[in-house]
Short mmCIF file of C-alpha atoms and ligand atoms in Angstrom, two decimals:
data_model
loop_
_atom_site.label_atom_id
_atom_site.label_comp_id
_atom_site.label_asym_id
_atom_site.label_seq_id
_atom_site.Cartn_x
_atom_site.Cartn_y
_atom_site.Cartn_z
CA UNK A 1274 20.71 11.38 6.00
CA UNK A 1275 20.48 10.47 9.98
CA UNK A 1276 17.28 11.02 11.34
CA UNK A 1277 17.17 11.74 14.98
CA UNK A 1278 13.56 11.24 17.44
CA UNK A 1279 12.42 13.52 19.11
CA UNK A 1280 13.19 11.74 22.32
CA UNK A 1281 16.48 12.30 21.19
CA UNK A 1282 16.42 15.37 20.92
CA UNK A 1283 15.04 15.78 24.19
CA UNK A 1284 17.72 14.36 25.63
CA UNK A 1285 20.44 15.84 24.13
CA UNK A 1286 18.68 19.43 25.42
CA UNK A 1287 18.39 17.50 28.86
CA UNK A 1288 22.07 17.65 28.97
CA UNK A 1289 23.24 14.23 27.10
CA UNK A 1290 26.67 15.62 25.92
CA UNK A 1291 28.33 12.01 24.73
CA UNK A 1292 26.70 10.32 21.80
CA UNK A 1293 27.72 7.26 20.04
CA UNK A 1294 26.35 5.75 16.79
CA UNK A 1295 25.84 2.24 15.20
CA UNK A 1296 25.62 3.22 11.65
CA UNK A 1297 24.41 1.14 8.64
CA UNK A 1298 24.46 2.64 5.08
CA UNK A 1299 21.86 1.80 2.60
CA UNK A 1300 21.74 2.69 -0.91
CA UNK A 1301 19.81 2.25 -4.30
CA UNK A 1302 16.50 1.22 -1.97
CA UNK A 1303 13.05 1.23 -3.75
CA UNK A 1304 10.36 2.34 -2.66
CA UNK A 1305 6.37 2.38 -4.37
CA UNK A 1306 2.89 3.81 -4.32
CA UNK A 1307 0.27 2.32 -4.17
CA UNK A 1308 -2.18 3.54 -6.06
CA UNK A 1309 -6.28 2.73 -6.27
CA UNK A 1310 -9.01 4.06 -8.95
CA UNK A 1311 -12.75 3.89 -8.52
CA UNK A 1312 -14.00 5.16 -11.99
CA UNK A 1313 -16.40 7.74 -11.95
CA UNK A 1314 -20.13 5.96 -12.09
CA UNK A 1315 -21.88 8.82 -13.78
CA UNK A 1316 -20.53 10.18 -16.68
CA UNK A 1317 -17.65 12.27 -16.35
CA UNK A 1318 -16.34 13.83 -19.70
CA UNK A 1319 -13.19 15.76 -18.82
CA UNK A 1320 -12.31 12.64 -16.20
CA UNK A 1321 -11.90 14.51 -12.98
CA UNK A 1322 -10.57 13.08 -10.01
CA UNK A 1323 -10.65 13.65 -6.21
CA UNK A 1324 -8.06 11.46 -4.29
CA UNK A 1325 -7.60 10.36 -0.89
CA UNK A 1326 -4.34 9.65 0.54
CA UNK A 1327 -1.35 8.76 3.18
CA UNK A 1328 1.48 7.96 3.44
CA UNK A 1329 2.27 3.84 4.46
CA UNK A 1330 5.72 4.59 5.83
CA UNK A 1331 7.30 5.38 9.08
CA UNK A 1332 10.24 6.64 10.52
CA UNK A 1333 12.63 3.84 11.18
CA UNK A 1334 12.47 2.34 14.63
CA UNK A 1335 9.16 3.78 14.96
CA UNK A 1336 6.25 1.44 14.31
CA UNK A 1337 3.98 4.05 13.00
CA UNK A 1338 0.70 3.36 14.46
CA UNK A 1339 -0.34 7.05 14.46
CA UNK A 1340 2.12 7.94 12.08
CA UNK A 1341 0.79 7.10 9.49
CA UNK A 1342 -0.71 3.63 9.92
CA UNK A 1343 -4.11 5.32 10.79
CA UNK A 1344 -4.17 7.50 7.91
CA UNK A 1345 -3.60 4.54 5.96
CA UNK A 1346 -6.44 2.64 7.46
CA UNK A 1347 -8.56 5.51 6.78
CA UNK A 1348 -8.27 5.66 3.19
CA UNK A 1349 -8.69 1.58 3.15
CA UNK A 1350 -12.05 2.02 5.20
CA UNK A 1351 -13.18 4.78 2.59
CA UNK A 1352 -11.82 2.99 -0.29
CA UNK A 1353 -14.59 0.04 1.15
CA UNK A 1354 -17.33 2.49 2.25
CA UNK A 1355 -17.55 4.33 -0.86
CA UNK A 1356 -16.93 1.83 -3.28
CA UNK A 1357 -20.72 1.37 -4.40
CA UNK A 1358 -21.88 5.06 -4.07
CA UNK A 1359 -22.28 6.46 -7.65
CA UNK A 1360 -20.24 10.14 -7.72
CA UNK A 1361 -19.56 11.99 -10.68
CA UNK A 1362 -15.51 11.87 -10.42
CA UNK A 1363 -13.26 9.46 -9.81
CA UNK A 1364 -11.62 8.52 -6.46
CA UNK A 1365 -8.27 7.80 -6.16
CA UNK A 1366 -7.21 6.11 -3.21
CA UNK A 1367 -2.99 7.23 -2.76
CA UNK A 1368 -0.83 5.36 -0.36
CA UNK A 1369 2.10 7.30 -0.54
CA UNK A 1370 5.86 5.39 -0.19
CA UNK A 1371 8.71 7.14 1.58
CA UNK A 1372 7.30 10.65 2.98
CA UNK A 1373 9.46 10.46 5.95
CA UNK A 1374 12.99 10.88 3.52
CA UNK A 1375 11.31 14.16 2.61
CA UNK A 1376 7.76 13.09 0.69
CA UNK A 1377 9.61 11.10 -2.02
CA UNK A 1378 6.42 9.54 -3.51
CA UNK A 1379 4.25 12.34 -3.59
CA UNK A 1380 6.79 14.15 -5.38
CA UNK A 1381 7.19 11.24 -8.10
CA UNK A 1382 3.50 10.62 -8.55
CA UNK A 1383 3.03 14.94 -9.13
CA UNK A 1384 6.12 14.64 -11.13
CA UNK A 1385 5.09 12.56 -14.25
CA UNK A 1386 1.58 14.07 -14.34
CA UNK A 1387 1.13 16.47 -17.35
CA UNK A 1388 -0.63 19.43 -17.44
CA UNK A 1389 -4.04 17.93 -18.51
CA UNK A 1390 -3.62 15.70 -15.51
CA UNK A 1391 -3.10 17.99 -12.96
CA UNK A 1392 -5.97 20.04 -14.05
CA UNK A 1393 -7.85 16.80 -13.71
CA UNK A 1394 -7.22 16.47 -9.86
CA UNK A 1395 -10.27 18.45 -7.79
CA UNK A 1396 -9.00 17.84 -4.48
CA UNK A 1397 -5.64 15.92 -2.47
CA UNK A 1398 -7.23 15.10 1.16
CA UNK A 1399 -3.86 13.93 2.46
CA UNK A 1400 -4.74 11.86 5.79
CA UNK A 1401 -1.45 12.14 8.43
CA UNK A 1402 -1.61 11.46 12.17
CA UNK A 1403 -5.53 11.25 11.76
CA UNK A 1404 -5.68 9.35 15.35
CA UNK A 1405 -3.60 9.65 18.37
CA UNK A 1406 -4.73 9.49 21.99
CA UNK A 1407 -2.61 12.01 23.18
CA UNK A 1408 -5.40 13.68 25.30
CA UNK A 1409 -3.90 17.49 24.97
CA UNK A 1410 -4.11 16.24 20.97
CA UNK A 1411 -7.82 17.02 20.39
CA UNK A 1412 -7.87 19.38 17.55
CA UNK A 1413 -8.07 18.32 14.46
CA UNK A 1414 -6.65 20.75 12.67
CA UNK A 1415 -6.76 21.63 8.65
CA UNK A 1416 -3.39 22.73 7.24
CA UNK A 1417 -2.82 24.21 3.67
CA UNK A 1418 0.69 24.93 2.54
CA UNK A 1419 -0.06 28.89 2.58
CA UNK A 1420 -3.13 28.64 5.55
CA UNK A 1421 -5.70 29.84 2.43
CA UNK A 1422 -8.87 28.25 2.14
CA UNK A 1423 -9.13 25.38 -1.10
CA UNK A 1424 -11.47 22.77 -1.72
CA UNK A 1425 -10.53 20.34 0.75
CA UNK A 1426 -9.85 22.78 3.35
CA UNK A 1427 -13.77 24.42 2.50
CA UNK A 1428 -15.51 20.66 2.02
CA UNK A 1429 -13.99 19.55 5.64
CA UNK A 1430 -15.26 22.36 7.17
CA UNK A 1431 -18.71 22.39 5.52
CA UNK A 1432 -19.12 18.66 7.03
CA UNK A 1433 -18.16 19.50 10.26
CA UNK A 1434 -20.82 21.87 10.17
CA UNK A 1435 -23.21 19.14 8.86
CA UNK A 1436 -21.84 16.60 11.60
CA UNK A 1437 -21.48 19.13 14.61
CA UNK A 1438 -17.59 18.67 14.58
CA UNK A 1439 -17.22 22.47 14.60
CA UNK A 1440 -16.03 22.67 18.51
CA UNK A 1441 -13.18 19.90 17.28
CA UNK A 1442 -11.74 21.52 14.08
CA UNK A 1443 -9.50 24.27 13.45
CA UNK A 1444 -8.17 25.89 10.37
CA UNK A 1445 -7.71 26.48 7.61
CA UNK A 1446 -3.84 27.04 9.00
CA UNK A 1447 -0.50 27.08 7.38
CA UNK A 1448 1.44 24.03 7.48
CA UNK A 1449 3.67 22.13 5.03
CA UNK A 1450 5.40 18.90 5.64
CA UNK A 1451 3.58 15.98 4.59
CA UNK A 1452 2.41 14.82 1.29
CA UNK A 1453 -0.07 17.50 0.41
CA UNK A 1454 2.62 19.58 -0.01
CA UNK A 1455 3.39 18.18 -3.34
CA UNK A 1456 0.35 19.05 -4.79
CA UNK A 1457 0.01 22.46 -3.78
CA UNK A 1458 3.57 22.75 -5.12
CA UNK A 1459 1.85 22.32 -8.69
CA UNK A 1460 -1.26 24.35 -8.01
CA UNK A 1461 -3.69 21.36 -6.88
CA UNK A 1462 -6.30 21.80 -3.91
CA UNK A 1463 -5.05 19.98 -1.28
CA UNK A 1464 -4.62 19.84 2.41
CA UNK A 1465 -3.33 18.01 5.47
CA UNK A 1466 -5.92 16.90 8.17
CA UNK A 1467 -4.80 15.12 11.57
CA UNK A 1468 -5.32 15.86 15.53
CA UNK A 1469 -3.00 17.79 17.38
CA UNK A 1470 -2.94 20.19 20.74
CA UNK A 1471 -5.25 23.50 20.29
CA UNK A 1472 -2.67 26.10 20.50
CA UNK A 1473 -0.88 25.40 17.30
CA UNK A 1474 -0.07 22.46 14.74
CA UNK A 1475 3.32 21.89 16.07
CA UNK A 1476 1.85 20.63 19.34
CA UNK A 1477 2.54 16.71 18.75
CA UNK A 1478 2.14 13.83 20.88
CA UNK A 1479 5.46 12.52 23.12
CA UNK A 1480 5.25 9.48 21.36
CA UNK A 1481 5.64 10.95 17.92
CA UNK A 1482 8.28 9.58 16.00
CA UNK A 1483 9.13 7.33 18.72
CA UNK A 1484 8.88 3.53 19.20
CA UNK A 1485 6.10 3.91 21.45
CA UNK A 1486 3.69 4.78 18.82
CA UNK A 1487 1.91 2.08 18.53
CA UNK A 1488 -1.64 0.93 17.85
CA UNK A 1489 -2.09 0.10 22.46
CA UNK A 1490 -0.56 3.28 23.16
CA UNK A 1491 -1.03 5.81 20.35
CA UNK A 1492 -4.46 5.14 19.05
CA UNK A 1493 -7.62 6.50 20.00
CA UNK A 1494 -10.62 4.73 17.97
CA UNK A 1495 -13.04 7.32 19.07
CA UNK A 1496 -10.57 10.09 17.32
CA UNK A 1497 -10.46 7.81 14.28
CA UNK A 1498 -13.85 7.58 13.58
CA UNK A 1499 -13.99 11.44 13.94
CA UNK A 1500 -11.38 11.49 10.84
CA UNK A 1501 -12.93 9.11 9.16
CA UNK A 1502 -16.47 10.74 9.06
CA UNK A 1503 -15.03 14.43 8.63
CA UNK A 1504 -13.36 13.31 5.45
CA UNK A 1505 -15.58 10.68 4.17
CA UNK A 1506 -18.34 13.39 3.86
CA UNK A 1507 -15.93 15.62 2.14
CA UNK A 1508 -14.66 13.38 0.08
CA UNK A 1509 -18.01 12.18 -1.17
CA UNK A 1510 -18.75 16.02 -1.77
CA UNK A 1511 -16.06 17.19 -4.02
CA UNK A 1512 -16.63 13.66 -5.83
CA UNK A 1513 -20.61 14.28 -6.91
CA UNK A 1514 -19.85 17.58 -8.17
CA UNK A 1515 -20.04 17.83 -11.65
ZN1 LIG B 1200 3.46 11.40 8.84
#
């Protein structure tokens, strides 16, 4: 596989017609999950689960601030937030390895669930690109693999009505590529929230992908805390229903 940035890309449109390569081949690499439970506090007899997630990886020679370091902050906040708040499902807390070679862990972890455990899973809130500063960047949109409305999509929306968000958010929309396409590729709820421009979801940030996302020049704390309240209250919703 050879990944090229987009700034490569750019260039090579731009006219670049000569391209040389330093290539290094590497094989039989590992990569993990890391994966969090908070048991349900109040009883919960056929052990449902809501999980939120990201992935920890990058594209190489990209430091990954946006993508997806603050997705993976966000589910480390929530993981600390919520930990004492009694809910009637679990939370699982899903750091996802490898999603850049084509969402390797998410795959794995849907893989070796059986039946029983899939129909365990309520909800996949899959956290990707949750806070750029791009200023063109501020939707924050809600993608579903086939744009239809599930119960992450639904709960995200019903708390940006409860937080006055509304103006910000946009969806549900039809969007694959990240993790949360994994689960709806076995039938679970799930969705993929992050900002982006307001025309459509493949309006990305220059730095995308790029070594200049990092946290000086690619983060936006105000944006952040957006994401992080939008899918903390969801979150908490799906997990106190019954
Ligand atoms: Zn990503």
């Amino acid at each position: 596989m050879l990944g090229l940035a987009e700034y490569h890309g750019e260039r090579i449109r731009a006219g670049a017609r000569r391209l040389s390569f330093a290539v290094t081949h590497h094989s039989g690499l590992t990569s993990y999950n890391v994966l969090a439970e908070r048991k349900a506090t109040l009883p919960n007899p056929t052990g449902k689960a809501v999980i939120v997630s990201a992935h920890y990886d990058s594209v190489p020679g990209s430091p990954g601030a946006n993508d997806d370091g603050s997705g993976t902050v966000l589910c480390l906040e929530l993981a600390r937030v919520l930990k004492r708040l009694p809910t009637q499902q679990a939370v699982r807390v899903c750091l996802w390895g490898s999603e850049e070679y084509g969402l390797v862990g998410a795959r794995h972890y849907v893989k070796q669930l059986d039946e029983a455990g899939v129909g365990r899973i309520t909800g996949c809130f899959q956290n990707d690109m949750v806070a750029t500063s791009h200023p063109p960047a501020g939707t924050y949109w809600l993608l579903s693999v086939d744009g239809a409305d599930n119960t992450t999509t639904a709960a995200v929306n019903a708390a940006a009505h409860r937080l006055g968000y509304t103006d910000q958010t946009k969806g549900p929309t039809a969007r694959g590529s990240s993790d949360h396409e994994a689960f709806f590729e076995r039938g679970i709820p799930a969705g993929n929230f992050s900002w982006r421009g307001g025309e459509a979801p493949s309006q990305l940030e220059p730095f995308y992908h790029s070594p200049e996302d990092t946290i000086a020049q690619n983060v936006s704390l105000e944006r952040l805390q957006v994401s992080l309240e939008l899918i903390g209250c969801a979150l908490y919703d799906v997990a106190r229903r019954k």
